[in-house]
PDB file of C-alpha atoms in Angstrom:
ATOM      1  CA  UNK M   1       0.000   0.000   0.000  1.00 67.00           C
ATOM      2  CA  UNK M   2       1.320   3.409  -1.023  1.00 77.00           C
ATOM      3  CA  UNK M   3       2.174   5.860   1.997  1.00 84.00           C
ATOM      4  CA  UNK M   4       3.485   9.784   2.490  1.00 84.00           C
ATOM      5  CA  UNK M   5       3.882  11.452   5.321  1.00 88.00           C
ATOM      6  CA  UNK M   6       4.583  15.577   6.235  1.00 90.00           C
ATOM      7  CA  UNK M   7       5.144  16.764   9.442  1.00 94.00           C
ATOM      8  CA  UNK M   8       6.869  19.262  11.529  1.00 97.00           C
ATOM      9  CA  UNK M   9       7.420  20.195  14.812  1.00 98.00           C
ATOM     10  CA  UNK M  10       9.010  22.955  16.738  1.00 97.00           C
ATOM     11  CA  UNK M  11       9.655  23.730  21.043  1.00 98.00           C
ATOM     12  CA  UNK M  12       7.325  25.858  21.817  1.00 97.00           C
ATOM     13  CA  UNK M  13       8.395  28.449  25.841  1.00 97.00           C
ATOM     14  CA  UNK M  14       4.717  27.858  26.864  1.00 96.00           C
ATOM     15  CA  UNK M  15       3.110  24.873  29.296  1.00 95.00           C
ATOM     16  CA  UNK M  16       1.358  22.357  27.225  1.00 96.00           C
ATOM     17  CA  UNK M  17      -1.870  23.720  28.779  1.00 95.00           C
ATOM     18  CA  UNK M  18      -1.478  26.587  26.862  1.00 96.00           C
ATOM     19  CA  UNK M  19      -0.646  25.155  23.410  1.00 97.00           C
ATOM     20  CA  UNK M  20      -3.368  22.508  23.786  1.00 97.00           C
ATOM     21  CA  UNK M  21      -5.798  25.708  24.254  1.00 96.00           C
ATOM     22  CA  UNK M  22      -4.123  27.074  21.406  1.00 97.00           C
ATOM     23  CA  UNK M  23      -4.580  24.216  18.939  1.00 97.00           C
ATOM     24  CA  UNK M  24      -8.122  23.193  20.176  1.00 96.00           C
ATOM     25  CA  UNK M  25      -9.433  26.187  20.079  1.00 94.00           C
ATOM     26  CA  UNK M  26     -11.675  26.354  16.788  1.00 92.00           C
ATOM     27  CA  UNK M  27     -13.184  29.549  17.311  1.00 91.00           C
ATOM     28  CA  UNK M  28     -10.067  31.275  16.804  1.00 93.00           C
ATOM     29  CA  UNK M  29      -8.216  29.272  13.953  1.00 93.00           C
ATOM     30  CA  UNK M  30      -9.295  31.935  11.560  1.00 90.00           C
ATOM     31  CA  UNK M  31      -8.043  35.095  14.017  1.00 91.00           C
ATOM     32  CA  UNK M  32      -4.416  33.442  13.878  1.00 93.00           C
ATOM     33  CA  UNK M  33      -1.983  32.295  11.009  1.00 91.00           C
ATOM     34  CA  UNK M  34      -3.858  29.016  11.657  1.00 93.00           C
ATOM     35  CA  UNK M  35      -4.025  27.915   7.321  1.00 92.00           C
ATOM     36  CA  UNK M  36      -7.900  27.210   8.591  1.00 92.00           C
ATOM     37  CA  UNK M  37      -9.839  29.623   6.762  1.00 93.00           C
ATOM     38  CA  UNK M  38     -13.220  28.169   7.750  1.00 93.00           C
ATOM     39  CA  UNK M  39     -14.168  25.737  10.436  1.00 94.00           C
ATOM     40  CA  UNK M  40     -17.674  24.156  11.299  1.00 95.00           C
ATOM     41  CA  UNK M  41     -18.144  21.855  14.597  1.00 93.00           C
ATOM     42  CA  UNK M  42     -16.271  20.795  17.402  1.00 86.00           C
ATOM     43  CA  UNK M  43     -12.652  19.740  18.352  1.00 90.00           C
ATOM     44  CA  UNK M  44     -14.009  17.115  20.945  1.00 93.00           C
ATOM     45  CA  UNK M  45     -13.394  13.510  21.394  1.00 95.00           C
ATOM     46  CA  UNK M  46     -15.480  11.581  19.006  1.00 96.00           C
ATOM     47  CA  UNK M  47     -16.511  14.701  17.210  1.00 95.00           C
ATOM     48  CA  UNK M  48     -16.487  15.953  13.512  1.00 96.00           C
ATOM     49  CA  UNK M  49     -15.331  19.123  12.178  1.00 96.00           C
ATOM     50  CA  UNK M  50     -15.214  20.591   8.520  1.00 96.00           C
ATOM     51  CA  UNK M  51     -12.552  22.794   7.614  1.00 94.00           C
ATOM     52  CA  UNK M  52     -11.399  24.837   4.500  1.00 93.00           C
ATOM     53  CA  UNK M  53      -7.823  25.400   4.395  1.00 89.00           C
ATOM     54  CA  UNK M  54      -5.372  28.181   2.311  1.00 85.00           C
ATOM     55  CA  UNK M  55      -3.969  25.206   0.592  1.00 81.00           C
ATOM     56  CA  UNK M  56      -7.526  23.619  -0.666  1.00 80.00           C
ATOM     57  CA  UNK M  57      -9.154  26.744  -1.661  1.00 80.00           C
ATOM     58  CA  UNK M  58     -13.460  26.427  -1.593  1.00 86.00           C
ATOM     59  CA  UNK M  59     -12.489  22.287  -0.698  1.00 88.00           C
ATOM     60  CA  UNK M  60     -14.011  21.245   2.406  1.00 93.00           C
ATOM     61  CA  UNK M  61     -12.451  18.388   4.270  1.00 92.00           C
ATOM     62  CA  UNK M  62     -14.642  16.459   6.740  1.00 95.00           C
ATOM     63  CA  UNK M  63     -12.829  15.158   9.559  1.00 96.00           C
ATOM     64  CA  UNK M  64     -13.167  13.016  12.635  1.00 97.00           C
ATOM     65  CA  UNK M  65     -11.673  14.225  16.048  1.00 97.00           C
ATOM     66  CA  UNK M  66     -10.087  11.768  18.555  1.00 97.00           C
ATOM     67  CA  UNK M  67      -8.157  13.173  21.302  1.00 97.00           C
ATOM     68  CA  UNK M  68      -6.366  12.109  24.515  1.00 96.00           C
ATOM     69  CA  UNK M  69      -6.204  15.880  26.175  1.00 93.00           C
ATOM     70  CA  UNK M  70      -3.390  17.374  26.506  1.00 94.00           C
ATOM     71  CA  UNK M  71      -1.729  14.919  25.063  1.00 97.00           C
ATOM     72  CA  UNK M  72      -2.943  13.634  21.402  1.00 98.00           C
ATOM     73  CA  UNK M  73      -5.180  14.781  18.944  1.00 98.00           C
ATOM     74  CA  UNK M  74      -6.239  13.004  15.453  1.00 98.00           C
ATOM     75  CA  UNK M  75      -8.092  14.628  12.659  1.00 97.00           C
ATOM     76  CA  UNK M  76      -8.753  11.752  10.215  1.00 97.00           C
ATOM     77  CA  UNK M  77     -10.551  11.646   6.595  1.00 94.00           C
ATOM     78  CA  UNK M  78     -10.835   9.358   3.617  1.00 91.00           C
ATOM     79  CA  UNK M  79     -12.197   8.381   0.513  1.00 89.00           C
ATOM     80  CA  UNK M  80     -14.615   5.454   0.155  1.00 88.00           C
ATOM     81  CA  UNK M  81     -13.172   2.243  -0.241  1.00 90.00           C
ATOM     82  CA  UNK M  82      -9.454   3.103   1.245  1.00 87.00           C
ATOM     83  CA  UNK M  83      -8.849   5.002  -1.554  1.00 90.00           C
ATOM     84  CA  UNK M  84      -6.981   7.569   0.073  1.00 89.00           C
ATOM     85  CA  UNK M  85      -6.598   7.887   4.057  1.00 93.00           C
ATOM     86  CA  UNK M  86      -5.608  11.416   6.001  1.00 92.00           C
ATOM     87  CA  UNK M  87      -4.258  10.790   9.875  1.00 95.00           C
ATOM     88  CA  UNK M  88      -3.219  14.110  11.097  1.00 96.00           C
ATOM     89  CA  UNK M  89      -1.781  13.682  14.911  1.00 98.00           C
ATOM     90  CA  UNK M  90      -0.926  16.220  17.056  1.00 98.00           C
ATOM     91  CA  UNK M  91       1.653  15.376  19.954  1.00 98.00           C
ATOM     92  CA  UNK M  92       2.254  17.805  22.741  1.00 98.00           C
ATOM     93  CA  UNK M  93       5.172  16.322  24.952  1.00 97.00           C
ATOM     94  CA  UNK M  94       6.022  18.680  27.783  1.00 96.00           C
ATOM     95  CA  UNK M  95       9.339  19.871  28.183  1.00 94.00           C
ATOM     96  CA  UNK M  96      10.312  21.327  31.810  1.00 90.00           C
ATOM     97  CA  UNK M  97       7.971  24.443  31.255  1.00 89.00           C
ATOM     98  CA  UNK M  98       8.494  24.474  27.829  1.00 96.00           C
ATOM     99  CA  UNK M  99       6.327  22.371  25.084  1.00 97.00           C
ATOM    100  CA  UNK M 100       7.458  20.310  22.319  1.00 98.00           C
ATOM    101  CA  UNK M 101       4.740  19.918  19.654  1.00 98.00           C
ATOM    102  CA  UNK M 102       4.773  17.572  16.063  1.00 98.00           C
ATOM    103  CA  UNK M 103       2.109  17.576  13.733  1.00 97.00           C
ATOM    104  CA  UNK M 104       2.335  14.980  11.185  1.00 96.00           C
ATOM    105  CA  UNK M 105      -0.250  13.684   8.818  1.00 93.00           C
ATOM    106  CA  UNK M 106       0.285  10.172   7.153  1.00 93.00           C
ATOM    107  CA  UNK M 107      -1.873   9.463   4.039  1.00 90.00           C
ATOM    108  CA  UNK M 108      -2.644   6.158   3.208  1.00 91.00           C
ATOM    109  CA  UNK M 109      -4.222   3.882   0.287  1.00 91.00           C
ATOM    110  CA  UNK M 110      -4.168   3.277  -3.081  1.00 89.00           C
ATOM    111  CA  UNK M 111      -4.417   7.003  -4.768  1.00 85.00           C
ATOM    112  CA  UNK M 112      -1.834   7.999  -2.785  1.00 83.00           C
ATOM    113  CA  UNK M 113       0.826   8.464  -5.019  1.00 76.00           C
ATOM    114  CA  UNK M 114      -1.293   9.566  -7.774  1.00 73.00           C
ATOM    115  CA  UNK M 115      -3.081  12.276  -5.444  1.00 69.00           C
ATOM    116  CA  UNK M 116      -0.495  14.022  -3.350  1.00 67.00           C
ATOM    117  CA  UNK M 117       2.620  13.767  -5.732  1.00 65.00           C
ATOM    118  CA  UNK M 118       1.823  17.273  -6.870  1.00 61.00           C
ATOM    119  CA  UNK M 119       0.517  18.534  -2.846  1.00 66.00           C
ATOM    120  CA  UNK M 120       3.773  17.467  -1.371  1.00 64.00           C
ATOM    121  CA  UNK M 121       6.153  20.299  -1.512  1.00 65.00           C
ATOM    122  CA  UNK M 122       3.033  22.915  -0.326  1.00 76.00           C
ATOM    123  CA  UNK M 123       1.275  20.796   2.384  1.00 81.00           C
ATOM    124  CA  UNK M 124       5.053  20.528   3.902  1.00 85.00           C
ATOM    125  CA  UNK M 125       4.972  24.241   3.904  1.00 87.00           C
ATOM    126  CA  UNK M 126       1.688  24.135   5.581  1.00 89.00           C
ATOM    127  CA  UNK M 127       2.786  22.528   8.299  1.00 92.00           C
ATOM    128  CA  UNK M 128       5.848  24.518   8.709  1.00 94.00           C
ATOM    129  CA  UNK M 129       4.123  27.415   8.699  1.00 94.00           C
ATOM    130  CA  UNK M 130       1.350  25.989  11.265  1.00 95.00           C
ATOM    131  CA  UNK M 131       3.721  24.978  13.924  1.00 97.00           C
ATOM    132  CA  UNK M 132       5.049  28.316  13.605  1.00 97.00           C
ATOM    133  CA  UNK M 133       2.290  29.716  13.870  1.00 97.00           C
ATOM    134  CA  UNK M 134       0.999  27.780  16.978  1.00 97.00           C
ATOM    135  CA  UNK M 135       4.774  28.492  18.755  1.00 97.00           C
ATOM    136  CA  UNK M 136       3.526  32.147  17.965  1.00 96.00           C
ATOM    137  CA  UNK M 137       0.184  32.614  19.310  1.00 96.00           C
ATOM    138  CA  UNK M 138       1.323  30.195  22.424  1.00 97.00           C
ATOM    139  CA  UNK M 139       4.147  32.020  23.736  1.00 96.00           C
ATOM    140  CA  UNK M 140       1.987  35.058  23.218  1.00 94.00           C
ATOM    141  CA  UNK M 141      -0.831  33.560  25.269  1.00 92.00           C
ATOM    142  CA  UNK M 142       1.931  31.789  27.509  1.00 86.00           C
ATOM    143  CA  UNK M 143       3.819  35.484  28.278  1.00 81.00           C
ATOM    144  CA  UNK M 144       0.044  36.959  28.848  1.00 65.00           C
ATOM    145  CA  UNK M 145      -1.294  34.380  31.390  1.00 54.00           C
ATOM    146  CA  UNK M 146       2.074  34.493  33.467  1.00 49.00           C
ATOM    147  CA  UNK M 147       1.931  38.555  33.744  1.00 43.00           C
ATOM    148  CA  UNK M 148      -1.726  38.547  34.509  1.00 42.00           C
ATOM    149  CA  UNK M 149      -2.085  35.502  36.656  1.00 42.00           C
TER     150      UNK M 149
END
């Protein structure tokens, strides 16, 4: 079966607490350099969301939500059959104070190859520019909450 894979990952100087509000928090994923341009639902356990994304123009993508709080997060979404498989994970691992987060999607299935051959090089960007972005808005949040509470 074919398989690709993009990820990145960065260390971010807030608690996990903090990025896990930041990356959770669906509301706001179009006030921040999020690449979520539109987002319907909920990120809770067992939920769905639909998202349109910088990268797939007017496309929406209909995912399901499995977390471990805190901790993991999965946004998955196929096509019928196997045809093609999405597992996003987020991993928050804390780091004395600090937070390291990855964010790697794995796509799976037959139409793999066929399908993201040509997405590669700008979903990698994506993601570089997400974790970025997250690291951002966290330490941000992280600098505010420490001053103020």
């Amino acid at each position: 079966m074919a398989r690709h894979s993009v990820g990145a990952e960065t260390l971010i100087k807030a608690r996990s607490s903090t990025v896990w509000d930041v990356i959770t928090d669906a509301r706001n994923f179009t006030v921040w350099e999020s690449g979520i341009t539109h987002i319907r639902g909920e990120l809770r356990n067992g939920g769905t969301i639909r998202i349109r994304t910088h990268t797939g123009g007017e496309r929406t993508f209909r995912l399901r939500v499995q977390q471990m709080p805190g901790e993991v997060m999965t946004w998955t979404q196929g096509l019928p059959l196997g045809l093609l498989t999405g597992v996003r994970t987020f991993t928050l691992e804390p780091m004395g104070g600090m937070t390291h987060l990855l964010v790697r999607e794995e796509f799976t299935g037959p139409l793999c190859g066929l399908l993201l051959r040509e997405f590669a090089s700008d979903t990698q960007q994506a993601f570089t520019d997400y974790v970025s972005a997250v690291r951002k808005r966290a330490e941000i949040l992280g600098r505010h909450v420490r001053t103020t509470g």
